[in-house]
Amino acid sequence: MRIWNDGSHPRQHADLWYAADMDAKVLAAGMRTIHNTLNMASPRIAERLTIGPFDLTINPAGREEFPAHNRNRATALVGEPPALDEIERTISAFRSRGIDRFFLWLATGMDTPQVLSSMERCALKQWPFVRYVALARPAGNPAPADSTLEVVRLVPEQSVVKEADVAAVYGNDMAARGFFATLGLEGCWHFVAMDQGVVAAASLLLTSGPIGYLGWSTTREGYRRKGGQAALIETRLRLAAELGCTVCVSETNTAVEGSLRNLLRAGFKPAYEYRVFGP
């Protein structure tokens, strides 16, 4: 699926942030905070490090093939583009822990020609096939979702939704544990979409200053195309505005076409993407 029909590089679309009254560097700093907040709560992450502009997450047990699922990653969102020695130290941090399957994520603006040359020198190749993209739109004013599902906000110690119900949505117990680990976290709101008592979809909203992050969205097999995610997007856009956010951000990739369609339909526009490299 093509996102930018004119074939332009996403950094040419930086004006999208200004449409939401947000400077790109402010947004990148906010997204870094959001990522770190979620990473701290994740049961899959055993260790966190910072090397130059890279924020590293370490999961010694993880050997997932695809970048989106692999938590052994180093993300550069803001700051000066990484120098060669910072890239080398990042690689060494993984390999010294016995981790050979890891990925370096460079947000738009961090992927300078010099950095790309350093990646090649370190024998890291860009991940093909998929584009990893962040999309944004102003908070509030969502279009009504065409869905019969009921959106329920989860409240700590009062939720009738169990971890097993959420595990059935995400398809694994570890993701459900991460979802519940952030329940009650300051600035974090959790939602599910119910279909006659069955948890059909799940998602969360995490706020940081003017940014509302729409994440961890997934739908249970057999319950797709019922408008569950559209209803969850509508609810979170409205709540983000009520909480004082001015812009909402979500991240997905072009392999998850349903997620991308839902966001574009809700008025999100591509703002930047990640180039992902691995050995």
Short mmCIF file of C-alpha atoms in Angstrom, two decimals:
data_model
loop_
_atom_site.label_atom_id
_atom_site.label_comp_id
_atom_site.label_asym_id
_atom_site.label_seq_id
_atom_site.Cartn_x
_atom_site.Cartn_y
_atom_site.Cartn_z
CA MET A 1 0.00 0.00 0.00
CA ARG A 2 1.36 3.40 -0.95
CA ILE A 3 0.99 6.16 1.62
CA TRP A 4 2.48 9.10 -0.22
CA ASN A 5 0.95 9.04 -3.68
CA ASP A 6 3.43 11.59 -4.99
CA GLY A 7 6.37 9.36 -4.01
CA SER A 8 7.97 12.10 -1.93
CA HIS A 9 10.17 11.50 1.09
CA PRO A 10 8.22 11.89 4.36
CA ARG A 11 10.48 14.70 5.62
CA GLN A 12 8.86 16.82 2.93
CA HIS A 13 5.63 16.49 4.92
CA ALA A 14 6.99 18.07 8.10
CA ASP A 15 4.45 20.88 7.72
CA LEU A 16 1.82 18.44 8.98
CA TRP A 17 3.08 19.09 12.50
CA TYR A 18 2.65 22.80 12.09
CA ALA A 19 -0.96 22.26 11.09
CA ALA A 20 -1.37 20.94 14.63
CA ASP A 21 0.61 23.87 16.10
CA MET A 22 3.48 21.57 17.03
CA ASP A 23 7.15 21.88 16.22
CA ALA A 24 8.67 18.63 14.95
CA LYS A 25 11.37 18.62 17.64
CA VAL A 26 8.81 19.11 20.40
CA LEU A 27 6.81 16.22 19.05
CA ALA A 28 9.86 13.97 18.76
CA ALA A 29 10.83 14.72 22.37
CA GLY A 30 7.28 13.94 23.48
CA MET A 31 7.23 10.68 21.56
CA ARG A 32 10.53 9.70 23.15
CA THR A 33 8.95 10.18 26.58
CA ILE A 34 5.93 8.12 25.57
CA HIS A 35 8.06 5.28 24.24
CA ASN A 36 10.15 5.23 27.40
CA THR A 37 7.06 5.23 29.63
CA LEU A 38 5.62 2.20 27.85
CA ASN A 39 8.97 0.44 27.78
CA MET A 40 9.42 0.83 31.53
CA ALA A 41 6.12 -0.97 32.09
CA SER A 42 6.71 -3.77 29.59
CA PRO A 43 7.36 -7.20 31.15
CA ARG A 44 9.25 -8.17 27.99
CA ILE A 45 12.03 -5.64 28.56
CA ALA A 46 14.75 -6.65 31.01
CA GLU A 47 17.04 -3.65 30.57
CA ARG A 48 17.05 -0.12 29.15
CA LEU A 49 20.10 1.85 28.01
CA THR A 50 20.88 5.15 26.31
CA ILE A 51 23.76 5.51 23.87
CA GLY A 52 23.93 8.89 22.15
CA PRO A 53 20.52 9.51 20.58
CA PHE A 54 19.59 5.83 20.84
CA ASP A 55 17.20 4.50 23.47
CA LEU A 56 17.86 0.76 23.76
CA THR A 57 15.52 -1.92 25.04
CA ILE A 58 16.93 -5.35 25.87
CA ASN A 59 14.97 -8.60 25.83
CA PRO A 60 17.50 -11.47 26.06
CA ALA A 61 14.79 -14.07 25.49
CA GLY A 62 13.52 -12.40 22.33
CA ARG A 63 14.54 -13.60 18.89
CA GLU A 64 11.57 -12.36 16.87
CA GLU A 65 12.21 -12.13 13.15
CA PHE A 66 10.22 -8.99 12.37
CA PRO A 67 11.19 -5.53 13.66
CA ALA A 68 7.69 -4.64 14.88
CA HIS A 69 7.68 -7.65 17.23
CA ASN A 70 11.30 -7.60 18.32
CA ARG A 71 11.98 -5.65 21.54
CA ASN A 72 15.75 -5.75 21.06
CA ARG A 73 15.83 -2.36 19.44
CA ALA A 74 17.56 0.99 19.52
CA THR A 75 15.41 3.98 18.58
CA ALA A 76 16.77 7.40 17.59
CA LEU A 77 13.98 9.97 17.62
CA VAL A 78 15.55 13.29 18.57
CA GLY A 79 18.95 14.91 19.02
CA GLU A 80 22.01 14.84 16.83
CA PRO A 81 22.15 11.97 14.32
CA PRO A 82 24.22 9.07 15.66
CA ALA A 83 27.96 9.09 15.08
CA LEU A 84 29.78 5.99 13.87
CA ASP A 85 31.14 5.18 17.34
CA GLU A 86 27.63 5.44 18.84
CA ILE A 87 26.33 2.98 16.27
CA GLU A 88 29.24 0.64 17.00
CA ARG A 89 28.65 0.88 20.77
CA THR A 90 24.96 0.17 20.25
CA ILE A 91 25.72 -2.96 18.24
CA SER A 92 28.22 -4.04 20.89
CA ALA A 93 25.62 -3.54 23.66
CA PHE A 94 23.39 -6.15 22.03
CA ARG A 95 26.07 -8.61 21.00
CA SER A 96 27.84 -8.51 24.38
CA ARG A 97 24.58 -9.79 25.85
CA GLY A 98 24.38 -12.65 23.38
CA ILE A 99 21.76 -10.93 21.20
CA ASP A 100 22.31 -11.26 17.46
CA ARG A 101 18.77 -10.38 16.33
CA PHE A 102 18.26 -6.65 16.93
CA PHE A 103 17.17 -3.56 15.03
CA LEU A 104 18.14 0.10 14.90
CA TRP A 105 15.26 2.50 14.22
CA LEU A 106 16.04 5.92 12.72
CA ALA A 107 13.26 8.49 12.62
CA THR A 108 13.09 10.94 9.74
CA GLY A 109 15.88 13.48 10.11
CA MET A 110 18.22 11.03 11.82
CA ASP A 111 18.87 9.18 8.57
CA THR A 112 21.50 11.53 7.13
CA PRO A 113 23.80 10.36 4.32
CA GLN A 114 26.64 10.09 6.84
CA VAL A 115 24.53 7.89 9.14
CA LEU A 116 23.46 5.68 6.24
CA SER A 117 27.12 5.29 5.28
CA SER A 118 27.94 4.32 8.87
CA MET A 119 25.17 1.71 8.83
CA GLU A 120 26.65 0.17 5.71
CA ARG A 121 30.12 0.25 7.23
CA CYS A 122 28.76 -1.65 10.26
CA ALA A 123 27.19 -4.25 7.94
CA LEU A 124 23.64 -3.24 8.88
CA LYS A 125 21.02 -3.44 6.15
CA GLN A 126 17.74 -1.60 5.88
CA TRP A 127 14.73 -3.81 6.50
CA PRO A 128 12.88 -4.21 3.20
CA PHE A 129 9.24 -4.89 2.35
CA VAL A 130 7.58 -2.71 5.03
CA ARG A 131 7.42 1.00 5.85
CA TYR A 132 7.09 1.98 9.51
CA VAL A 133 5.17 5.20 9.80
CA ALA A 134 3.95 7.68 12.42
CA LEU A 135 0.74 9.53 11.65
CA ALA A 136 -0.81 12.55 13.35
CA ARG A 137 -3.90 14.72 13.46
CA PRO A 138 -5.35 17.36 15.79
CA ALA A 139 -7.01 16.00 18.91
CA GLY A 140 -10.80 16.11 19.19
CA ASN A 141 -13.58 16.43 16.61
CA PRO A 142 -13.66 12.75 15.60
CA ALA A 143 -16.04 11.52 12.95
CA PRO A 144 -18.72 9.21 14.40
CA ALA A 145 -17.72 5.57 14.12
CA ASP A 146 -20.00 3.18 12.28
CA SER A 147 -20.02 0.42 14.88
CA THR A 148 -22.44 -1.46 17.10
CA LEU A 149 -19.69 -2.41 19.57
CA GLU A 150 -19.65 -0.92 23.06
CA VAL A 151 -16.48 0.90 24.12
CA VAL A 152 -15.59 0.33 27.79
CA ARG A 153 -12.87 2.12 29.73
CA LEU A 154 -10.98 -0.18 32.10
CA VAL A 155 -10.47 1.00 35.65
CA PRO A 156 -7.94 -0.63 38.00
CA GLU A 157 -9.47 -3.10 40.46
CA GLN A 158 -12.93 -2.46 39.04
CA SER A 159 -12.63 -4.09 35.65
CA VAL A 160 -14.77 -7.07 34.71
CA VAL A 161 -12.33 -7.71 31.85
CA LYS A 162 -9.70 -10.30 32.75
CA GLU A 163 -6.18 -10.75 31.49
CA ALA A 164 -7.24 -13.90 29.65
CA ASP A 165 -9.86 -11.89 27.73
CA VAL A 166 -7.22 -9.43 26.54
CA ALA A 167 -4.76 -12.25 25.78
CA ALA A 168 -7.35 -13.66 23.38
CA VAL A 169 -7.38 -10.30 21.58
CA TYR A 170 -3.61 -9.88 21.36
CA GLY A 171 -2.99 -13.55 20.69
CA ASN A 172 -0.46 -14.02 23.49
CA ASP A 173 -0.20 -13.79 27.27
CA MET A 174 2.88 -11.53 27.31
CA ALA A 175 1.13 -8.73 25.42
CA ALA A 176 -1.83 -8.98 27.79
CA ARG A 177 0.50 -8.72 30.78
CA GLY A 178 2.03 -5.57 29.30
CA PHE A 179 -1.44 -4.13 28.74
CA PHE A 180 -2.47 -4.71 32.35
CA ALA A 181 0.93 -3.60 33.68
CA THR A 182 0.18 -0.08 32.45
CA LEU A 183 -3.38 -0.07 33.82
CA GLY A 184 -3.53 2.73 36.35
CA LEU A 185 -0.33 4.36 35.09
CA GLU A 186 -0.53 8.15 35.26
CA GLY A 187 -1.65 9.59 31.94
CA CYS A 188 -2.66 6.19 30.57
CA TRP A 189 -6.21 5.13 29.72
CA HIS A 190 -7.20 1.64 28.56
CA PHE A 191 -10.21 0.70 26.46
CA VAL A 192 -11.85 -2.37 25.01
CA ALA A 193 -14.64 -2.75 22.48
CA MET A 194 -17.24 -5.32 23.54
CA ASP A 195 -19.46 -7.42 21.28
CA GLN A 196 -22.26 -8.94 23.36
CA GLY A 197 -19.99 -9.51 26.33
CA VAL A 198 -16.93 -10.61 24.32
CA VAL A 199 -13.79 -8.46 24.25
CA ALA A 200 -13.43 -7.85 20.52
CA ALA A 201 -10.72 -5.17 20.42
CA ALA A 202 -8.34 -3.33 22.76
CA SER A 203 -6.26 -0.15 22.78
CA LEU A 204 -4.82 2.54 25.01
CA LEU A 205 -4.30 6.30 25.13
CA LEU A 206 -1.13 7.67 26.72
CA THR A 207 -0.75 11.42 27.16
CA SER A 208 2.45 13.44 27.51
CA GLY A 209 1.99 17.20 27.56
CA PRO A 210 0.20 18.23 24.36
CA ILE A 211 0.51 14.77 22.78
CA GLY A 212 -2.02 11.97 22.95
CA TYR A 213 -0.58 8.65 21.78
CA LEU A 214 -3.00 6.06 20.39
CA GLY A 215 -1.32 2.69 20.72
CA TRP A 216 -1.48 -1.03 21.39
CA SER A 217 -4.49 -1.37 19.11
CA THR A 218 -5.55 -4.80 17.99
CA THR A 219 -8.70 -6.74 17.13
CA ARG A 220 -9.60 -10.31 17.95
CA GLU A 221 -9.75 -12.80 15.12
CA GLY A 222 -13.33 -13.21 13.95
CA TYR A 223 -14.32 -9.70 15.03
CA ARG A 224 -12.71 -7.63 12.31
CA ARG A 225 -14.70 -5.26 10.09
CA LYS A 226 -17.19 -4.53 12.86
CA GLY A 227 -15.91 -1.02 13.51
CA GLY A 228 -14.24 -1.84 16.82
CA GLN A 229 -11.05 0.09 16.13
CA ALA A 230 -12.96 2.99 14.58
CA ALA A 231 -14.98 3.28 17.79
CA LEU A 232 -11.82 3.10 19.92
CA ILE A 233 -10.13 5.79 17.80
CA GLU A 234 -13.17 8.06 18.14
CA THR A 235 -13.25 7.62 21.92
CA ARG A 236 -9.54 8.33 22.37
CA LEU A 237 -9.51 11.38 20.08
CA ARG A 238 -12.33 12.91 22.08
CA LEU A 239 -10.74 12.09 25.46
CA ALA A 240 -7.34 13.41 24.36
CA ALA A 241 -8.89 16.79 23.59
CA GLU A 242 -10.74 16.81 26.93
CA LEU A 243 -7.41 16.15 28.68
CA GLY A 244 -5.82 19.15 26.97
CA CYS A 245 -3.90 17.44 24.17
CA THR A 246 -3.62 19.34 20.91
CA VAL A 247 -2.32 16.55 18.68
CA CYS A 248 -2.79 12.79 18.53
CA VAL A 249 -0.16 10.42 17.18
CA SER A 250 -0.24 6.75 16.26
CA GLU A 251 2.32 4.39 14.76
CA THR A 252 1.77 1.48 12.41
CA ASN A 253 3.30 -0.10 9.33
CA THR A 254 2.23 -0.81 5.79
CA ALA A 255 1.92 -4.56 6.46
CA VAL A 256 -1.01 -3.86 8.79
CA GLU A 257 -3.31 -2.46 6.14
CA GLY A 258 -6.44 -2.47 8.31
CA SER A 259 -4.75 -0.34 10.97
CA LEU A 260 -3.41 2.07 8.37
CA ARG A 261 -6.83 2.38 6.72
CA ASN A 262 -8.55 3.08 10.04
CA LEU A 263 -6.12 5.87 10.90
CA LEU A 264 -6.27 7.50 7.48
CA ARG A 265 -10.06 7.28 7.53
CA ALA A 266 -10.05 9.03 10.92
CA GLY A 267 -8.11 11.97 9.50
CA PHE A 268 -4.55 11.00 10.44
CA LYS A 269 -1.84 11.96 7.98
CA PRO A 270 1.70 10.60 7.57
CA ALA A 271 4.23 12.75 9.39
CA TYR A 272 7.46 10.79 9.59
CA GLU A 273 8.67 7.26 9.24
CA TYR A 274 11.42 5.06 10.59
CA ARG A 275 14.19 3.49 8.60
CA VAL A 276 14.90 0.17 10.30
CA PHE A 277 18.29 -1.54 10.11
CA GLY A 278 19.52 -4.90 11.29
CA PRO A 279 22.44 -7.31 10.82
#
